[in-house]
């Protein structure tokens, strides 16, 4: 498809107005690339847009970036705030910086690639169903409750900032998890694991899946793929599909 | 096997002399309490008093009774306390249950009576004069400004906020697809369409077969985000953010793995047979400001459709509701502590929260005092058992009421409180195909339509006796209520006078 690009200067534009402009450009005027300059905390960019298009963001977007989104690709050339990809269904969000808390909450499909660190409760309640897969890859470190309540999909933590002396992940990793897979590059102190998950051996199928995903990640973020693959990975999965099955008397 | 110290809760009696041994009762018993060995043999331990066998026995020879075995009497150590302790001593588990609070707390609705016209003001005959039940839910503007068009006519300066137009002030409460069957959802959707009202989808998403009923549904975004996607949010006429549920304030949803079959697994996007866990809070909402963030994420997603926020009635509910309205909610859905559930720990269901009547009155008062009552409509829910409860709730300050358990009773529910087991013999609170097909959605819809019609007629009858011809004239009109046998502090909170005054 031919490229049809619109550039919007977002300086001093209220979020409601900005989002109307973005929606109008993509849904009514058939622009397939919308570049937003001087973005400064405007919320809900890409919210619930159900069409393929690329949104390029220069500046730091506000919370709920790409919430309920189903199709677009969002490229952020800076950091992002909370709740990126909140309940998103399809599409891709690539962040060339760091991300804050609750990334990909209830995500039902699509990909979120973060170059740097991520905050708390990343990948909470991610889901997958058959061919509908959701993926989050974070390049730096993560806070507590990584993959909490996870029900499906793939969550990857790389810890690429080798000089960073903090532990790669916070406490309660995968707590309440009952589906999906978490891959962590390097070592994880077992004390960090939630009581519903365990570490198992990587299989060839796991490596194949990871290689495909991380090649795409490295290409999108201009990172060295070989360097990413230079350390072994750990696989973390739930030990039970019904972690609370015995909690109740019927 | 170690012997259980429990005794059966119910006893099934079969009058064998008149039994024709057709085994219909055995086939109908989804709890496997009946078997056939030359004659019907009950296993009393398994009976939950769902009455399926009683209703379907062609000879009417089955009786289900409370186990008549007496316990040594004690007003303190009730039978229930003793049975619960035995059960927990044998399992070490939390007691799980279904439906609403069943403890004998005082029911305030039953201590409120309505006024009627006598001599000094005329009553109205609803059979011959028009009577309006139409209700608009949503934000109403603080004031109206007009501009003159070139042709000299007046028109509104700003478009008023979108409202839901209901023909009756009764909606169906959120009961998720998962907790109840698709056929139950279908029946409510059909009835809502016929009666000009709406059904809430609950948190389990909306089955594709019901997408055509979108304008009669309020979709829900709950903490598990099950079945929530852009198309779903846009389908409904409004979106409800579920913060709390009357039956289990402060705790999340828990759809037991037994009920997660193929279709539920697909709609909710979780593996079959796993427990569908909704986190206790929405993890993107830790404050009123965060709630505002989600409300507006949904408004942005839906082109600014009304957003409802459902909260359970707990202490300080008036302040909480005020915050919810200030966060931008167009509807506040108050779920009282008698509200139903598909599964909840009994300790929470029975001991957490406050009665709807008190919450409703104090929320309505607070919103009026703060001058923001017009910013949001109030839906009152949590055991509305009759048109009388509905009328009293509206007089206490609600714009509309929601019925959940009441609607299920209309289509066959016997309130046996075992929804969490997923074996509902009436095809309502189950996902087993052999059971769900017992519920014919068209027949069930007809029963719901009849119920709503009957209640609407009763509401009109009472409005007429009050001398009112529109339901909105009754809203928050506490002067038309009086209390009997309520203490002065309760009357004070309700802002209702004692009977005789």
PDB file of C-alpha atoms in Angstrom, chain A residues 1-4 30 32 52:
ATOM      1  CA  UNK A   1       0.000   0.000   0.000  1.00  0.00           C
ATOM      2  CA  UNK A   2       1.206   3.488  -0.786  1.00  0.00           C
ATOM      3  CA  UNK A   3       2.503   5.575   2.025  1.00  0.00           C
ATOM      4  CA  UNK A   4       0.244   8.462   2.989  1.00  0.00           C
ATOM      5  CA  UNK A  30      -6.918   6.992   5.023  1.00  0.00           C
ATOM      6  CA  UNK A  32      -1.470   5.122   7.051  1.00  0.00           C
ATOM      7  CA  UNK A  52      -3.750  -0.942  10.553  1.00  0.00           C
TER       8      UNK A  52
END
